[in-house]
Coordinates of C-alpha atoms and ligand atoms in Angstrom, one line a residue:
X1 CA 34.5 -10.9 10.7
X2 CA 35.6 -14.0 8.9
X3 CA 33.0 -16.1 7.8
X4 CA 33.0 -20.3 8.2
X5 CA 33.8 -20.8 4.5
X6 CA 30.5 -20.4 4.0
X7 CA 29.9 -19.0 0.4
X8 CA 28.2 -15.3 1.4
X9 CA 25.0 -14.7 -0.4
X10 CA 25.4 -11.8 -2.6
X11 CA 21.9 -11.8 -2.7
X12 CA 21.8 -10.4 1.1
X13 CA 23.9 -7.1 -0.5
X14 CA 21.4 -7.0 -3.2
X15 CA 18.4 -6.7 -1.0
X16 CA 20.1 -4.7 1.9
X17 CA 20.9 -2.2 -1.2
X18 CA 17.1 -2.7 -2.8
X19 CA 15.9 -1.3 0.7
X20 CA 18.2 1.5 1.3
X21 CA 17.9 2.7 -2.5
X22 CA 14.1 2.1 -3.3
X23 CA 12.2 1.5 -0.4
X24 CA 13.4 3.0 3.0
X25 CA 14.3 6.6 0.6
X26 CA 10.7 7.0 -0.1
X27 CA 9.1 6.7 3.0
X28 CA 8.2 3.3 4.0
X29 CA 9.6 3.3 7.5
X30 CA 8.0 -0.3 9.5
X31 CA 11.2 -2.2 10.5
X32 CA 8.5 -5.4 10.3
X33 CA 8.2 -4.5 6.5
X34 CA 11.6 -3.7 5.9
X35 CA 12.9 -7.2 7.7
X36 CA 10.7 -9.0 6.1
X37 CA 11.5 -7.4 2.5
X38 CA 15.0 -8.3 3.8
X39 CA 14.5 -11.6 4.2
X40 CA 12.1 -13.2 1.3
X41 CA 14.7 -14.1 -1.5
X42 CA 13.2 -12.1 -4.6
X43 CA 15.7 -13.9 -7.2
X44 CA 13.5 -17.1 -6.4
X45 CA 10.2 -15.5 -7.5
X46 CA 11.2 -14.2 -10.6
X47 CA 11.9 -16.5 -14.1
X48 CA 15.4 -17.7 -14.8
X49 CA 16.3 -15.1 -17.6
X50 CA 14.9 -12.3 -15.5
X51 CA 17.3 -13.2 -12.3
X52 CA 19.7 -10.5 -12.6
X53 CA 17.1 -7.9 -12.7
X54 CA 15.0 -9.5 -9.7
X55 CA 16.4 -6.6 -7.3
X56 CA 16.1 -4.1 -9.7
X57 CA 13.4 -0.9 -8.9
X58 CA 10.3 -2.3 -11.5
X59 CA 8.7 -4.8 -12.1
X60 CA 9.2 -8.1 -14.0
X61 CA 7.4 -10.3 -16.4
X62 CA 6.1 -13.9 -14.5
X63 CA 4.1 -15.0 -17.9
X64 CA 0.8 -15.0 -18.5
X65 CA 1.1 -11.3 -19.5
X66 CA 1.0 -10.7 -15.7
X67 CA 4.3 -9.2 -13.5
X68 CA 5.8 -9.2 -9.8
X69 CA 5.5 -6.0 -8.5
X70 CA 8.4 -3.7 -8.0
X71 CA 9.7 -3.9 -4.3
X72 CA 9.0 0.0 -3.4
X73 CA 5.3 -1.2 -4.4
X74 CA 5.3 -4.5 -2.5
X75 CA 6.6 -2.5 0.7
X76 CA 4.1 0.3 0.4
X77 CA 1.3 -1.7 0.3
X78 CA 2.5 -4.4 2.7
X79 CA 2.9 -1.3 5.2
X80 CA -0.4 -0.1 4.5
X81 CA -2.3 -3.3 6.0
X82 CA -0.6 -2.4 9.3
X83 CA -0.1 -5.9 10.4
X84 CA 0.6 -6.7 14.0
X85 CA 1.4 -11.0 12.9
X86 CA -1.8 -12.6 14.1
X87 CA -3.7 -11.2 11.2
X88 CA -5.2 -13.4 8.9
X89 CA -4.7 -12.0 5.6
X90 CA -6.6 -12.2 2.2
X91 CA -4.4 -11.7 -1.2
X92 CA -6.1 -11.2 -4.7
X93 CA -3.4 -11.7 -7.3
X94 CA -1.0 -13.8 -6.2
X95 CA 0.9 -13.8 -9.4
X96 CA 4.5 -15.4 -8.4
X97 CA 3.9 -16.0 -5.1
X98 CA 6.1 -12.6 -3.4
X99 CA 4.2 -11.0 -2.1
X100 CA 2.4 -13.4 0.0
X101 CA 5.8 -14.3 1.1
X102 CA 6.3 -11.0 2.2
X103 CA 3.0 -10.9 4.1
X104 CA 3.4 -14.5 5.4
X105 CA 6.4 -13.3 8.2
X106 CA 4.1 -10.5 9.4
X107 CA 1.1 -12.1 9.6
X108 CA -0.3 -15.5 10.9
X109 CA -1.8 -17.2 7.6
X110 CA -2.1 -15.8 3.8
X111 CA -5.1 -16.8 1.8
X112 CA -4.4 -15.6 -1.7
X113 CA -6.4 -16.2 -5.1
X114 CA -4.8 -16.2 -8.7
X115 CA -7.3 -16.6 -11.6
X116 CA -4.3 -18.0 -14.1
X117 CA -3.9 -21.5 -13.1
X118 CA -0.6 -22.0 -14.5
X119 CA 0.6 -19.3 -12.0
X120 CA -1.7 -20.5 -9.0
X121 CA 0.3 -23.6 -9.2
X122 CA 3.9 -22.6 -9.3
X123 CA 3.2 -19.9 -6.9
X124 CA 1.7 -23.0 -4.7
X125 CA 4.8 -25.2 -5.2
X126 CA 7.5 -22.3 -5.0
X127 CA 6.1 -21.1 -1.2
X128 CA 6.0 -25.1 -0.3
X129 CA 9.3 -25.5 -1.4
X130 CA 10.4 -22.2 0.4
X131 CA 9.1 -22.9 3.8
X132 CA 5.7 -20.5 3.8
X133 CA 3.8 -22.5 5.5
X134 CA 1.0 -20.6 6.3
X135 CA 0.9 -19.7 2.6
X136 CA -2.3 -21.2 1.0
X137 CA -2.8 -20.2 -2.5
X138 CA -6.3 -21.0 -4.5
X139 CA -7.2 -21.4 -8.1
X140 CA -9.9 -18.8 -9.1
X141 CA -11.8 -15.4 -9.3
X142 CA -10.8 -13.3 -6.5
X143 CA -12.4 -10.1 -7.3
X144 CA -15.6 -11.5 -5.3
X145 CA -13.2 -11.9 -2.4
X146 CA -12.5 -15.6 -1.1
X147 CA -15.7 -16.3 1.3
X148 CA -14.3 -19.6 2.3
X149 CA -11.9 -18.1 4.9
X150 CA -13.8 -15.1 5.7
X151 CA -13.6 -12.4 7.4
X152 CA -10.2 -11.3 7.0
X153 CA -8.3 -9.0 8.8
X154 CA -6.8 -7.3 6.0
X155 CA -7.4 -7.9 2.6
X156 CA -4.8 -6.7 -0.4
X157 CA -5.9 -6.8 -3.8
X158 CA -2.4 -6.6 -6.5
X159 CA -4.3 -5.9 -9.5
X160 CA -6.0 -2.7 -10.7
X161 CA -9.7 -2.5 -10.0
X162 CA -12.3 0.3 -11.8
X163 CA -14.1 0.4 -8.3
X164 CA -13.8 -0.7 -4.9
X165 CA -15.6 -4.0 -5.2
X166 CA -18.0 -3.3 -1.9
X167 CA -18.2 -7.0 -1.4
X168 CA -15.0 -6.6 0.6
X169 CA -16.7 -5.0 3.5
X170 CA -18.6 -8.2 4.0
X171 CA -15.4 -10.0 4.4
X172 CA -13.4 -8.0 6.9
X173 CA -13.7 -8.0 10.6
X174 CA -14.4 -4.6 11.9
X175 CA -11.7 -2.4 11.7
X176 CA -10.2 -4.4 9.2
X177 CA -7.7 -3.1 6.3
X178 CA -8.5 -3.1 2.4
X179 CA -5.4 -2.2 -0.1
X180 CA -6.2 -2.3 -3.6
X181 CA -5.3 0.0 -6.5
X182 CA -8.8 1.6 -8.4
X183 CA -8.7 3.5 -11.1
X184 CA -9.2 3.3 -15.4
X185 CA -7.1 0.6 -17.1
X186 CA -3.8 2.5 -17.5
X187 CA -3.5 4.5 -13.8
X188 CA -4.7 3.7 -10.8
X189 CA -4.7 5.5 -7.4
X190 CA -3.6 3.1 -4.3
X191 CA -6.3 2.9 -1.7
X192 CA -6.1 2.2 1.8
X193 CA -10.3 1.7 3.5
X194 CA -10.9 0.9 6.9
X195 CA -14.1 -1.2 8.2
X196 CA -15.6 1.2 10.6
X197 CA -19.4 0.9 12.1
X198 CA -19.9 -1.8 9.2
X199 CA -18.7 0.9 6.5
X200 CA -15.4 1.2 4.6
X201 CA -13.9 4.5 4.8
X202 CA -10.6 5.0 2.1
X203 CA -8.3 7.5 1.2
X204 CA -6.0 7.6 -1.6
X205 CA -2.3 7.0 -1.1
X206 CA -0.5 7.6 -3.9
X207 CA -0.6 6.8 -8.0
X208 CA 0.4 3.7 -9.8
X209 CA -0.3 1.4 -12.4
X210 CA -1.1 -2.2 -12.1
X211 CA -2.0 -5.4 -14.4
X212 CA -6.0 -5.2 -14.0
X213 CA -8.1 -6.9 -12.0
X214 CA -10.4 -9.3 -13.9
X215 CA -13.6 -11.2 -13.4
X216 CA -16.9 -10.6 -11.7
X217 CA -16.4 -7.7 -9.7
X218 CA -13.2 -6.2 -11.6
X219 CA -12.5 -5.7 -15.6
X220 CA -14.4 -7.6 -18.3
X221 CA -12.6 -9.2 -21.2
X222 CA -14.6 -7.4 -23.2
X223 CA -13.6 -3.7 -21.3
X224 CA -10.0 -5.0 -22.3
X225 CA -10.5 -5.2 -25.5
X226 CA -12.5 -2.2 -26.1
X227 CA -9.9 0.5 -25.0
Ligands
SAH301 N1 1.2 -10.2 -6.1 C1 1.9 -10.7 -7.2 C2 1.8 -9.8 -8.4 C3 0.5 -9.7 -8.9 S1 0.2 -9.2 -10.6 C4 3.3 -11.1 -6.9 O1 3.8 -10.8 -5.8 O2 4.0 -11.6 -7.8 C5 -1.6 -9.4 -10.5 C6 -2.1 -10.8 -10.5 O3 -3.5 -10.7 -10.3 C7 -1.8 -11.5 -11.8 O4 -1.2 -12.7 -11.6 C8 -3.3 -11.7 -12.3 O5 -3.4 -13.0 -13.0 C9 -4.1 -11.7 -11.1 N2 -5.5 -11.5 -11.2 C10 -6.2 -10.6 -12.0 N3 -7.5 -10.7 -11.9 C11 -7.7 -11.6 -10.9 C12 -8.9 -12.2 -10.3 N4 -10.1 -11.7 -10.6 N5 -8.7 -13.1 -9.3 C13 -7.5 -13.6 -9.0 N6 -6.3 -13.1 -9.5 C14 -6.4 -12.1 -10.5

């Protein structure tokens, strides 16, 4: 079909490709996941000199030492909150802003909480600026959770965690989803609990390695330091 003149975004090849190569190949299956990993532009997410790369199948540096997840990883997890789109979802590590954009199409609002304030803020203004709405990013220690908005009905944490932090269970509704990577500092097991009777019940999905989860209830500075 011709097109209007229109200059085609070759950045609609790149992602179709991203899905068929990285994501839909290793099992994630949801056509809500894989429409919405279709449609949030990646290249926007990712710094300037790292553009060409932003559908390659890693991740990238954002600053701050931190990273954007690879896709495969962002559709995993994504999937594993089995999100219907009236969820409201919780976020802990919202880095450069992704993979709330991911969750914000299959979900009704995003909460998410980034410790570094310099990437709290451009993650705030990038969504704005992209039309995420129901994107609401806040400035502080997620690893307590954000009790503000509470309960959730899924909650995804994006950085690894030495234990489930069991304030969680507090804030999620019953039968309620919790993602989040727990493990030592350099591997990590991806965990996907349930809230059931009051109690969160996980199971491991598969390994991976994230940045770690600092603060309260994640790593010390000090734990950092010491390995
Ligand atoms: N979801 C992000 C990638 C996250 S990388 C994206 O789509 O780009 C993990 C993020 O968790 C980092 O930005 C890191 O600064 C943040 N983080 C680590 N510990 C945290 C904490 N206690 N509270 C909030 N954010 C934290």
């Amino acid at each position: 079909m011709r097109n209007s003149g229109l200059p085609i975004d070759a950045t609609v090849a790149e992602r179709r490709a991203m899905i068929d190569t990285q994501i839909r190949k290793r099992g994630v299956s949801s056509v809500r996941v894989l429409e919405a990993m279709a449609a949030v532009p990646r290249h926007e997410f990712v710094p300037l000199k790292f553009r060409n790369e932003a559908y390659a199948d890693k991740p990238l540096p954002i600053g701050e030492g931190q990273t954007i997840s690879q896709p495969y990883m962002v559709a995993a997890m994504t999937e594993a909150l089995e999100l219907t789109g009236s969820e409201r979802v919780l976020e802990i590590g919202t880095g450069s802003g992704y993979q709330a954009a991911v969750l914000s199409l299959l979900a009704s609002q995003v909460i998410t909480v980034e410790n570094h304030t310099s990437l709290a803020l451009a993650a705030q203004e990038r969504v704005t600026n992209l039309g995420y709405a129901n994107v609401h990013v806040h400035n502080g220690d997620g690893s307590a959770g954000f009790l503000d908005a509470a309960p959730y009905d899924a909650i995804l944490v994006t950085a690894g965690a030495p234990e489930i932090p069991r304030i969680f269970a507090s804030q999620l509704r019953e039968s309620g989803r919790l993602v989040i990577p727990v493990g030592d500092r350099d591997n990590q097991e991806l965990m996907q609990a349930r809230l059931e009777n009051g109690e969160l019940k996980s199971r491991a999905l598969f390994n991976c390695k994230f940045v770690l989860l600092l603060g309260r209830y994640g790593w010390s500075r000090a734990d950092r330091k010491s390995s």
